[in-house]
Tab-separated table of C-alpha atoms in Angstrom:
chain	number	residue	atom	x	y	z
A	209	MET	CA	-29.311	-68.478	153.289
A	210	ASN	CA	-30.751	-69.020	156.796
A	211	ALA	CA	-34.390	-68.714	155.760
A	212	ILE	CA	-36.625	-71.763	155.816
A	213	ILE	CA	-40.026	-71.665	154.178
A	214	LEU	CA	-42.765	-73.006	156.455
A	215	THR	CA	-45.732	-74.257	154.452
A	216	GLY	CA	-48.332	-76.986	154.168
A	217	SER	CA	-51.966	-76.911	153.166
A	218	ILE	CA	-55.167	-75.783	154.774
A	219	ALA	CA	-55.764	-77.580	158.109
A	220	THR	CA	-52.380	-79.341	158.243
A	221	GLY	CA	-51.303	-77.534	161.424
A	222	LYS	CA	-48.911	-74.943	160.047
A	223	SER	CA	-50.013	-72.277	162.544
A	224	THR	CA	-49.514	-74.704	165.430
A	225	VAL	CA	-46.000	-75.533	164.214
A	226	ALA	CA	-45.229	-71.816	163.824
A	227	SER	CA	-46.347	-71.287	167.443
A	228	LEU	CA	-44.154	-74.167	168.643
A	229	LEU	CA	-41.147	-72.812	166.738
A	230	ARG	CA	-41.712	-69.390	168.332
A	231	LEU	CA	-41.703	-71.085	171.759
A	232	TYR	CA	-38.263	-72.497	170.870
A	233	GLY	CA	-37.081	-68.949	170.161
A	234	TYR	CA	-37.200	-68.917	166.363
A	235	THR	CA	-38.305	-65.850	164.420
A	236	ILE	CA	-41.302	-66.347	162.150
A	237	ILE	CA	-42.244	-63.931	159.385
A	238	SER	CA	-45.872	-64.650	158.529
A	239	ALA	CA	-47.065	-63.728	155.032
A	240	ASP	CA	-50.646	-63.617	156.387
A	241	GLU	CA	-49.665	-61.160	159.142
A	242	VAL	CA	-47.796	-59.033	156.591
A	243	ALA	CA	-50.868	-59.092	154.311
A	244	HIS	CA	-53.115	-57.918	157.173
A	245	LYS	CA	-50.670	-55.117	157.998
A	246	LEU	CA	-50.546	-54.044	154.340
A	247	LEU	CA	-54.337	-54.168	153.992
A	248	GLU	CA	-54.472	-51.603	156.790
A	249	GLU	CA	-51.601	-49.537	155.449
A	250	TYR	CA	-53.072	-49.359	151.939
A	251	SER	CA	-56.746	-49.261	152.978
A	252	ASN	CA	-57.473	-46.077	150.985
A	253	GLU	CA	-56.049	-47.492	147.755
A	254	ILE	CA	-57.869	-50.803	148.298
A	255	LYS	CA	-61.137	-48.980	148.967
A	256	ASN	CA	-60.680	-47.049	145.699
A	257	ILE	CA	-60.126	-50.302	143.767
A	258	PHE	CA	-62.740	-52.562	145.418
A	259	GLY	CA	-65.218	-50.137	146.997
A	260	THR	CA	-64.321	-51.408	150.480
A	261	SER	CA	-61.284	-52.012	152.648
A	262	ASP	CA	-63.156	-54.123	155.223
A	263	ARG	CA	-61.409	-57.526	155.319
A	264	LYS	CA	-64.631	-59.554	155.558
A	265	GLU	CA	-66.286	-57.671	152.707
A	266	LEU	CA	-63.118	-57.874	150.642
A	267	GLY	CA	-62.965	-61.611	151.340
A	268	LYS	CA	-66.492	-62.098	149.992
A	269	ILE	CA	-65.597	-60.175	146.844
A	270	VAL	CA	-62.355	-62.013	146.048
A	271	PHE	CA	-63.516	-65.520	146.992
A	272	ASN	CA	-66.491	-65.251	144.643
A	273	ASP	CA	-64.768	-63.609	141.691
A	274	GLU	CA	-61.452	-64.897	140.346
A	275	LYS	CA	-60.852	-61.699	138.347
A	276	GLU	CA	-61.184	-59.587	141.523
A	277	ARG	CA	-58.965	-62.013	143.468
A	278	LYS	CA	-56.255	-61.726	140.820
A	279	LYS	CA	-56.562	-57.933	140.975
A	280	LEU	CA	-56.055	-57.969	144.764
A	281	GLU	CA	-53.151	-60.417	144.454
A	282	ALA	CA	-51.508	-58.228	141.789
A	283	PHE	CA	-51.784	-55.287	144.188
A	284	LEU	CA	-50.716	-57.050	147.413
A	285	HIS	CA	-48.269	-59.836	146.479
A	286	PRO	CA	-45.405	-57.593	145.294
A	287	LYS	CA	-45.727	-55.534	148.485
A	288	ILE	CA	-45.793	-58.672	150.656
A	289	LYS	CA	-42.731	-60.048	148.900
A	290	LYS	CA	-40.832	-56.763	149.249
A	291	TYR	CA	-41.584	-56.690	152.988
A	292	ILE	CA	-40.511	-60.333	153.430
A	293	LEU	CA	-37.282	-59.795	151.465
A	294	ASN	CA	-36.447	-56.704	153.543
A	295	GLU	CA	-37.043	-58.622	156.785
A	296	SER	CA	-34.991	-61.567	155.478
A	297	ASN	CA	-32.076	-59.289	154.645
A	298	ARG	CA	-32.262	-57.838	158.153
A	299	LEU	CA	-32.337	-61.298	159.789
A	300	GLU	CA	-29.541	-62.797	157.670
A	301	LYS	CA	-26.870	-60.833	159.531
A	302	TYR	CA	-27.559	-62.877	162.685
A	303	GLY	CA	-26.572	-66.136	160.972
A	304	VAL	CA	-29.309	-68.247	162.584
A	305	PRO	CA	-32.272	-70.058	161.013
A	306	TYR	CA	-35.577	-68.196	160.802
A	307	PHE	CA	-38.871	-69.103	159.160
A	308	LEU	CA	-41.003	-67.579	156.432
A	309	ASP	CA	-44.567	-68.753	156.987
A	310	ILE	CA	-45.934	-68.732	153.431
A	311	PRO	CA	-49.146	-70.794	153.156
A	312	LEU	CA	-49.298	-70.727	149.342
A	313	TYR	CA	-45.554	-71.064	148.708
A	314	PHE	CA	-45.918	-73.756	146.024
A	315	GLU	CA	-49.105	-72.284	144.550
A	316	THR	CA	-47.683	-68.805	143.934
A	317	GLY	CA	-44.144	-69.730	142.881
A	318	ASN	CA	-43.124	-66.221	144.032
A	319	TYR	CA	-40.308	-67.106	146.399
A	320	ASN	CA	-37.890	-69.238	144.377
A	321	GLU	CA	-34.869	-67.515	145.941
A	322	PHE	CA	-35.553	-69.527	149.110
A	323	LYS	CA	-34.535	-73.171	148.767
A	324	ASN	CA	-35.171	-74.809	152.149
A	325	VAL	CA	-38.802	-75.775	152.631
A	326	VAL	CA	-40.436	-77.523	155.565
A	327	VAL	CA	-43.867	-78.954	154.797
A	328	ILE	CA	-46.313	-79.630	157.609
A	329	TYR	CA	-47.816	-82.900	156.456
A	330	THR	CA	-51.225	-84.348	157.228
A	331	PRO	CA	-52.848	-86.992	155.003
A	332	LYS	CA	-55.659	-85.541	152.900
A	333	GLU	CA	-58.446	-87.493	154.658
A	334	ILE	CA	-57.392	-86.141	158.063
A	335	GLN	CA	-56.943	-82.673	156.581
A	336	ILE	CA	-60.548	-82.702	155.255
A	337	GLN	CA	-61.915	-83.946	158.597
A	338	ARG	CA	-59.992	-81.316	160.580
A	339	LEU	CA	-61.111	-78.521	158.260
A	340	ALA	CA	-64.770	-79.612	158.444
A	341	ASN	CA	-64.588	-79.703	162.251
A	342	ARG	CA	-62.629	-76.448	162.586
A	343	ASN	CA	-64.808	-74.428	160.214
A	344	ASN	CA	-68.065	-76.221	161.017
A	345	ILE	CA	-68.667	-77.120	157.363
A	346	SER	CA	-69.592	-80.327	155.532
A	347	LEU	CA	-66.970	-82.843	154.432
A	348	ASP	CA	-67.836	-82.003	150.800
A	349	GLU	CA	-67.217	-78.280	151.373
A	350	ALA	CA	-63.971	-79.056	153.190
A	351	GLU	CA	-62.826	-81.304	150.356
A	352	LYS	CA	-63.541	-78.559	147.800
A	353	LEU	CA	-61.424	-76.096	149.809
A	354	VAL	CA	-58.593	-78.625	150.171
A	355	ASN	CA	-58.697	-79.309	146.429
A	356	LEU	CA	-58.137	-75.614	145.641
A	357	GLN	CA	-54.510	-76.068	146.709
A	358	ILE	CA	-51.745	-78.267	145.316
A	359	ASP	CA	-52.122	-81.787	146.718
A	360	ILE	CA	-50.305	-82.282	150.026
A	361	GLU	CA	-48.535	-85.399	148.677
A	362	GLU	CA	-46.996	-83.290	145.885
A	363	LYS	CA	-45.878	-80.675	148.423
A	364	LYS	CA	-44.406	-83.425	150.600
A	365	ASP	CA	-42.359	-84.669	147.617
A	366	LYS	CA	-40.928	-81.180	147.035
A	367	ALA	CA	-40.022	-80.537	150.694
A	368	THR	CA	-36.524	-80.269	152.137
A	369	TYR	CA	-37.939	-81.250	155.537
A	370	ILE	CA	-41.255	-82.818	156.583
A	371	ILE	CA	-42.996	-82.432	159.922
A	372	ASP	CA	-45.679	-85.082	160.310
A	373	ASN	CA	-48.910	-83.877	161.904
A	374	SER	CA	-51.096	-86.919	161.398
A	375	LYS	CA	-51.619	-87.652	165.083
A	376	ASP	CA	-52.067	-85.607	168.274
A	377	LEU	CA	-50.334	-82.507	169.668
A	378	LYS	CA	-47.856	-84.563	171.706
A	379	HIS	CA	-46.724	-86.342	168.517
A	380	LEU	CA	-46.474	-83.018	166.693
A	381	GLN	CA	-44.281	-81.563	169.434
A	382	LYS	CA	-41.924	-84.573	169.142
A	383	GLU	CA	-41.816	-84.061	165.375
A	384	VAL	CA	-40.937	-80.370	165.833
A	385	GLU	CA	-38.190	-81.282	168.323
A	386	LYS	CA	-36.824	-83.867	165.877
A	387	PHE	CA	-36.848	-81.225	163.130
A	388	ILE	CA	-35.032	-78.678	165.348
A	389	ASN	CA	-32.363	-81.287	166.106
A	390	GLN	CA	-31.948	-81.843	162.348
A	391	LEU	CA	-31.432	-78.094	161.919
A	392	LYS	CA	-28.760	-77.993	164.610
A	393	SER	CA	-26.765	-80.887	163.158
């Protein structure tokens, strides 16, 4: 009831927004952080399935083989969801908004019980440029990575709230403040 999904696309600034929300005192449950914790916790089982539990090695395996990626997702996603639901149930008793940072919220379709969604929005051209700069890759490579996810315009259309991150950090902070004021009213 008080949970708000925090999502966007690669290089839209979701992590920056999550950091700003933490500074304002909000609790953030990060699906990526939960996944890292679970990779450690289940390292023996993962090593038995994939021959390694090293995150970098595992990344190479699953990014180059869709069948292996699906196998890892089938193993991890139910555990991630269970952890997030347990944390959500714990936080609900406080009656204040909190955020579930789920990068692939729309792509997975796994969290339909949560209805409020804030999308961190950056136009696709800026997204590609930021990703190329951040990861030191070509614009073509960045565009391919961006195109692996649902288009940001489609996500924007499905959002309950939108935080615009098409300019600089000062603008983003004003957008976050505007969003927090919306939450309070």
